[in-house]
Coordinates of C-alpha atoms in Angstrom, one line a residue:
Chain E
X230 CA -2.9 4.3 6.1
X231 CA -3.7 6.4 9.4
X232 CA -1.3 8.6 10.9
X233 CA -1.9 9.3 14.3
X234 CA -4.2 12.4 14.4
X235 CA -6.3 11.9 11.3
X236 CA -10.3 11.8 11.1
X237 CA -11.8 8.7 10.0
X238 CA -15.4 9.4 9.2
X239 CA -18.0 6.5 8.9
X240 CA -21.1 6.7 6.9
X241 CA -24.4 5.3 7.1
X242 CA -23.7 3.6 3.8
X243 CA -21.6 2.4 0.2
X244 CA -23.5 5.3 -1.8
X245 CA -23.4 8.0 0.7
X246 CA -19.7 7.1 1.4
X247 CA -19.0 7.4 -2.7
X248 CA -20.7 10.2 -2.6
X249 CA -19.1 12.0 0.1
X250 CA -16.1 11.0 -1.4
X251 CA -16.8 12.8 -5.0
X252 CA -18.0 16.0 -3.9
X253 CA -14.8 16.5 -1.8
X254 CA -12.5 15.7 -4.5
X255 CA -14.4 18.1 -6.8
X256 CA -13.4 20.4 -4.2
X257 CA -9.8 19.2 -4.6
X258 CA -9.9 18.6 -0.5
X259 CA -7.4 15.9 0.6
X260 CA -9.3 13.4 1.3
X261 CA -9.0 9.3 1.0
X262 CA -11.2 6.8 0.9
X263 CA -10.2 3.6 3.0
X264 CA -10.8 0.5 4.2
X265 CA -12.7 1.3 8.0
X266 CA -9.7 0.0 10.3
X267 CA -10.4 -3.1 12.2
X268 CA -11.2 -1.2 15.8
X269 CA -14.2 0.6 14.1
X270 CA -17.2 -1.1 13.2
X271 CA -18.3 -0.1 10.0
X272 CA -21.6 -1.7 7.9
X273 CA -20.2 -0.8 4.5
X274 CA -16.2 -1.5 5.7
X275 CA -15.4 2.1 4.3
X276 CA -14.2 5.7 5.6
X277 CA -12.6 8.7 4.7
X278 CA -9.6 9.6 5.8
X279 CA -8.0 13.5 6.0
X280 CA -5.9 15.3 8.5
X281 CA -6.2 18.1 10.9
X282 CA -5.3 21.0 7.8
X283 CA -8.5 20.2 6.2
X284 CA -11.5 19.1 8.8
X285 CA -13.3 22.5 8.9
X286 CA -13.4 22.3 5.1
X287 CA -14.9 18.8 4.9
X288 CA -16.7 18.8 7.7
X289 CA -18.6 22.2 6.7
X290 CA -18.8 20.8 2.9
X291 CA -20.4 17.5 3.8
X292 CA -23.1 19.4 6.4
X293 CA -24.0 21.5 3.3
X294 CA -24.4 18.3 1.2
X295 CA -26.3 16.7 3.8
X296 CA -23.9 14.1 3.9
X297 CA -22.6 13.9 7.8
X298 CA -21.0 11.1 8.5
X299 CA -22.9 8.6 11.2
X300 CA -19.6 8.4 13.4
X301 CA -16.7 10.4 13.5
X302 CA -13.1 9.4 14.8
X303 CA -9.7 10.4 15.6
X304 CA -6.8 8.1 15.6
X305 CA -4.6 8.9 18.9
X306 CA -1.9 6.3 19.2
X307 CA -3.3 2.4 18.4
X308 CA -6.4 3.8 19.6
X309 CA -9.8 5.5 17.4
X310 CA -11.8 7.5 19.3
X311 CA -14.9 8.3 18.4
X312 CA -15.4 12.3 18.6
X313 CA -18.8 12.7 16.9
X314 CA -21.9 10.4 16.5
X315 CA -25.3 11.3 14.5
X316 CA -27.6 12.1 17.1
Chain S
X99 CA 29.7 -12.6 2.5
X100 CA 28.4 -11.0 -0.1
X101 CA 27.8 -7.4 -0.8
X102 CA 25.0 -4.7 -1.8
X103 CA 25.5 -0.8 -2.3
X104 CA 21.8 0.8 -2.6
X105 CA 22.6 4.2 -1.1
X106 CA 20.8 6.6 -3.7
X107 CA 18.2 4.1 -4.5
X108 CA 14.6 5.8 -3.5
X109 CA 12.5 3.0 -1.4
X110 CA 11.2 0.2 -1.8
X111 CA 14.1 -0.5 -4.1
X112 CA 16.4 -1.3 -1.1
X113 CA 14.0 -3.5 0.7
X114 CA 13.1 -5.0 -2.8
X115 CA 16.9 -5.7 -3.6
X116 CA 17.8 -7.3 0.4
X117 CA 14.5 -9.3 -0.1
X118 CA 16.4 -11.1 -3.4
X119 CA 20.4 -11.0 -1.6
X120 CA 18.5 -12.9 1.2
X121 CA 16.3 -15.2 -0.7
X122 CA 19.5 -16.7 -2.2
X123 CA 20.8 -17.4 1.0
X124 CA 23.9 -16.8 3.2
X125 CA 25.2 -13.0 5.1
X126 CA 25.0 -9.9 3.2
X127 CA 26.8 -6.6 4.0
X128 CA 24.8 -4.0 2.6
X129 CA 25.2 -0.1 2.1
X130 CA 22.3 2.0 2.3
X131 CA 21.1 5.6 3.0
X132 CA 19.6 7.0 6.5
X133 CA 16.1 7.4 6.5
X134 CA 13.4 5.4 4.7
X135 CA 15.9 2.7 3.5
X136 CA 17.6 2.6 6.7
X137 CA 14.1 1.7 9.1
X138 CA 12.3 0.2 6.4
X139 CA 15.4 -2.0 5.6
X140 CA 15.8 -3.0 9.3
X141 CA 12.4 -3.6 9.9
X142 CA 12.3 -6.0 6.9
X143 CA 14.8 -8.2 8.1
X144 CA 14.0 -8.4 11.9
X145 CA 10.4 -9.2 10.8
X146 CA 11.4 -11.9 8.6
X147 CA 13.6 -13.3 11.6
X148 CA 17.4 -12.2 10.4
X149 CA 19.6 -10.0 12.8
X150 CA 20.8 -6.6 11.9
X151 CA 23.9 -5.2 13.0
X152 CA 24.5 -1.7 11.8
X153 CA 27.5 0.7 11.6
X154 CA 28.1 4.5 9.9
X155 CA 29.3 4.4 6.9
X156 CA 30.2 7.0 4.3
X157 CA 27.3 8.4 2.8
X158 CA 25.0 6.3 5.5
X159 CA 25.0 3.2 7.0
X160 CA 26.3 -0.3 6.4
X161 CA 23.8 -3.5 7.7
X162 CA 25.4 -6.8 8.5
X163 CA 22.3 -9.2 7.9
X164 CA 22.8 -12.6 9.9
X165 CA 20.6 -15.8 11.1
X166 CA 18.4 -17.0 8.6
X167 CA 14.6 -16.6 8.3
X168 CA 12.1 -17.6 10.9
X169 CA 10.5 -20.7 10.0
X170 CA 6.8 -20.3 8.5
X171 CA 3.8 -21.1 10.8
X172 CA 3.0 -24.7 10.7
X173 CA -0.3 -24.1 9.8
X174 CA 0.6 -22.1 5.9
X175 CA 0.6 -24.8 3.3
X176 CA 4.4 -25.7 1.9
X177 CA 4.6 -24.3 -1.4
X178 CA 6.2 -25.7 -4.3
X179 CA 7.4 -23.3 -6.2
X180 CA 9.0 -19.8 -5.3
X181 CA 6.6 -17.8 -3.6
X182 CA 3.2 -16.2 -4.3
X183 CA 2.6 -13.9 -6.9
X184 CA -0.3 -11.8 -7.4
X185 CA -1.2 -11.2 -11.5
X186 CA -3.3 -7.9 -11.3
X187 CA -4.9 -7.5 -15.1
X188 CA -7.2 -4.8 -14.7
X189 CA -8.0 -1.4 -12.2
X190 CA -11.4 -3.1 -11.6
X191 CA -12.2 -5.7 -8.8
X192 CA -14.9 -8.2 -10.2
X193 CA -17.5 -7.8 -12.9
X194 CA -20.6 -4.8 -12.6
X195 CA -20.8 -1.4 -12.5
X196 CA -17.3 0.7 -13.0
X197 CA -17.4 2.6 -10.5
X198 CA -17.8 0.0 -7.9
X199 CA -15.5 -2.0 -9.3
X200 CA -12.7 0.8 -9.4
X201 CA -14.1 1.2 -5.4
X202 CA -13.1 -2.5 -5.0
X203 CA -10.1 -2.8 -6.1
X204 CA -8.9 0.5 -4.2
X205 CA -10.1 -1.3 -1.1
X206 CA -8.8 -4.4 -2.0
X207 CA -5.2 -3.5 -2.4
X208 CA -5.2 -1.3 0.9
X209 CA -6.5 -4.1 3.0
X210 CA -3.8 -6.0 2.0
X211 CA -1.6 -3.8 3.6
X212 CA -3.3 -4.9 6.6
X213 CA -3.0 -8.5 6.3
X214 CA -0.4 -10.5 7.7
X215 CA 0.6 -13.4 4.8
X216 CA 1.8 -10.6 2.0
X217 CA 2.5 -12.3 -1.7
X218 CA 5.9 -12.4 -2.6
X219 CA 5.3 -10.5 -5.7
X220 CA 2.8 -8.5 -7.0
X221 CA 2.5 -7.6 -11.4
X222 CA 0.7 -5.3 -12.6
X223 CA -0.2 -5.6 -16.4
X224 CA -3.2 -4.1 -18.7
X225 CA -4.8 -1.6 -16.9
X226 CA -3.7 -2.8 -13.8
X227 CA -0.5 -0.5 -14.3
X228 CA -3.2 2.5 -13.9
X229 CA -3.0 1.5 -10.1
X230 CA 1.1 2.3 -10.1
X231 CA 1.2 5.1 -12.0
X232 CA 0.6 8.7 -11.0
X233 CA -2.8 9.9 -9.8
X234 CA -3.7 6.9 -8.6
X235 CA -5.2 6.3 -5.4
X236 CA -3.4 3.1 -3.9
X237 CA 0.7 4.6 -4.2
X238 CA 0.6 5.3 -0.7
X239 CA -0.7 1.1 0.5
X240 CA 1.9 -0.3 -3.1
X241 CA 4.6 1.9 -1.3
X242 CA 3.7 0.6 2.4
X243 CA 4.1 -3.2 0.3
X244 CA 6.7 -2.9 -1.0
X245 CA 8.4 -1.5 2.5
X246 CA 7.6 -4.8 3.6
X247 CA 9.2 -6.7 1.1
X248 CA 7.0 -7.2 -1.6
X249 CA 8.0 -7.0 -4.7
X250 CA 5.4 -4.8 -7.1
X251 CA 6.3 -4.1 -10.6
X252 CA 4.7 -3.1 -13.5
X253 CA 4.7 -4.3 -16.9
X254 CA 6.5 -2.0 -19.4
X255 CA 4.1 -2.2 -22.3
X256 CA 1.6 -1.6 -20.7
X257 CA 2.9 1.9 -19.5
X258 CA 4.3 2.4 -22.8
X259 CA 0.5 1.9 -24.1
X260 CA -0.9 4.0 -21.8
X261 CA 1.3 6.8 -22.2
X262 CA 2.5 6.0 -18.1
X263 CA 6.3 5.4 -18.6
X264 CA 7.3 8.6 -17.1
X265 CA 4.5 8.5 -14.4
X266 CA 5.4 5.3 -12.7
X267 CA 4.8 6.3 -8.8
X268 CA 5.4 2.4 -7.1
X269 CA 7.7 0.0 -7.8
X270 CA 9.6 -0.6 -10.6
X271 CA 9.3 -1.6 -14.6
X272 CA 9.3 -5.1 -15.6
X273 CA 9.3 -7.1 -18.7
X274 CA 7.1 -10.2 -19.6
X275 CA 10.3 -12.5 -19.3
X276 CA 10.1 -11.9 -15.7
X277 CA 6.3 -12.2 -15.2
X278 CA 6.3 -15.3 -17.3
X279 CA 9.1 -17.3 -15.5
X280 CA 8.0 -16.0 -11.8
X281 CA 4.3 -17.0 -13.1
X282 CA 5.4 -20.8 -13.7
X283 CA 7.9 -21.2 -11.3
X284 CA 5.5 -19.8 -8.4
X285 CA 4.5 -21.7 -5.3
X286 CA 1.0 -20.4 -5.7
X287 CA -0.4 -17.6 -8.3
X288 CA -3.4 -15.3 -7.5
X289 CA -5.3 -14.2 -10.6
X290 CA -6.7 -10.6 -9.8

């Protein structure tokens, strides 16, 4: 479900994870909501998933929304790593 | 030994057709395209424990499938009947609020791709055929199930119904026939 390369973003929570997830598809970004993958920890057990093409649209989309994500990760081989956390 | 020809068939119809050759036992020769069909196919049959000898062939390639399937782990319960299949009768995981339950479901069917004990055979009827058809959200993780050998089809009147015939995106059409007889002759059903 993750190519190596994608974001995985992690929210604080269901609701702002569904929402998250509906203002970017009103925006007709490429996004996907997934299961969190095993190697991240995730409280609600959700992310979103999109690739490389479409990060500065997202990620400037969901900071106008107010809607950062609480941790932010790229998949690099087996391994997540984690490239942004909410202060 | 018996033979297969499935170059031209778009995955996971390949892996889907092997998966049935092999279940009724013995070698198979089989024909296939490179690509998709030609890794997914290989990986299929290692993973369930066969060996795979492979050659070029007109058109592609041409798999010699030996051995026999790896034993299951002592620990999964012997079934009965043929397999487990999955019924899925609705786009909606549990009872509540829609949107949740759409959420559910979506997580639901891609965390199976993650699991290790697949079902044999997963049937999508009502408006569980909304998760196979075009614009849904889970084509990618049916696709990624059906490359490792599980068997997802949808029911035909259900599509029809819907207006989805055309728009089928994973797997392939079935009739009741063949979702009755796998239901009663099934090791273990799941009710979804």
């Amino acid at each position: 479900m993750v190519k190596d390369g994608d974001y995985v973003a992690i929210f604080k929570s269901v609701h702002r994870v569904m929402e998250a997830e509906r203002l970017l598809k009103d925006r007709k970004l490429p996004i996907l909501m997934i299961p969190a993958p095993r190697a991240i920890a995730s409280d609600c057990g959700l992310g979103l998933r999109y690739g490389e093409e479409v990060r500065r649209e997202v990620e400037s989309a969901l900071s106008e929304a107010g809607l950062l994500p609480k941790e932010l990760f790229r998949k690099q081989g087996e391994e997540y790593l984690k490239i942004q956390e909410e202060p | 030994m018996k033979d297969l020809d499935v170059r031209g068939q778009a995955c996971p119809l390949p892996v889907v057709a092997v998966k049935k050759a092999l279940d009724e036992g013995g070698p198979l020769r089989v024909l296939l395209d490179d690509g998709a069909p030609r890794e997914n196919v290989r990986r299929f049959a290692e993973n369930r424990g066969f060996s795979v000898a492979e050659a070029p062939c007109e058109g592609g390639y041409a798999f010699t499938i030996t051995g026999s399937a790896a034993a299951p782990a002592p620990t999964a319960p012997a079934p009965s009947g043929r397999g487990t299949v999955m019924l899925i009768g609705t786009d909606r995981l549990g009872d509540g609020p829609e949107e949740l339950g759409r959420l559910l479901m979506k997580n639901f069917i891609m965390t199976l791709v993650e699991t290790s004990q697949l079902p044999d055979r997963m049937y999508f009827v009502n408006t569980g055929v909304l998760l196979t058809a075009e614009g849904s959200e889970v084509i990618e993780a049916l696709t990624a199930l059906g490359n490792r050998g599980v068997e997802v089809a949808s029911c035909g009147i259900c599509l029809d119904f819907f207006q989805k015939k055309d728009k089928l995106a994973a797997g392939i059409v079935t009739n009741m026939l063949t979702i009755a007889e796998s239901l009663v002759t099934a090791g273990s059903v799941v009710r979804i």
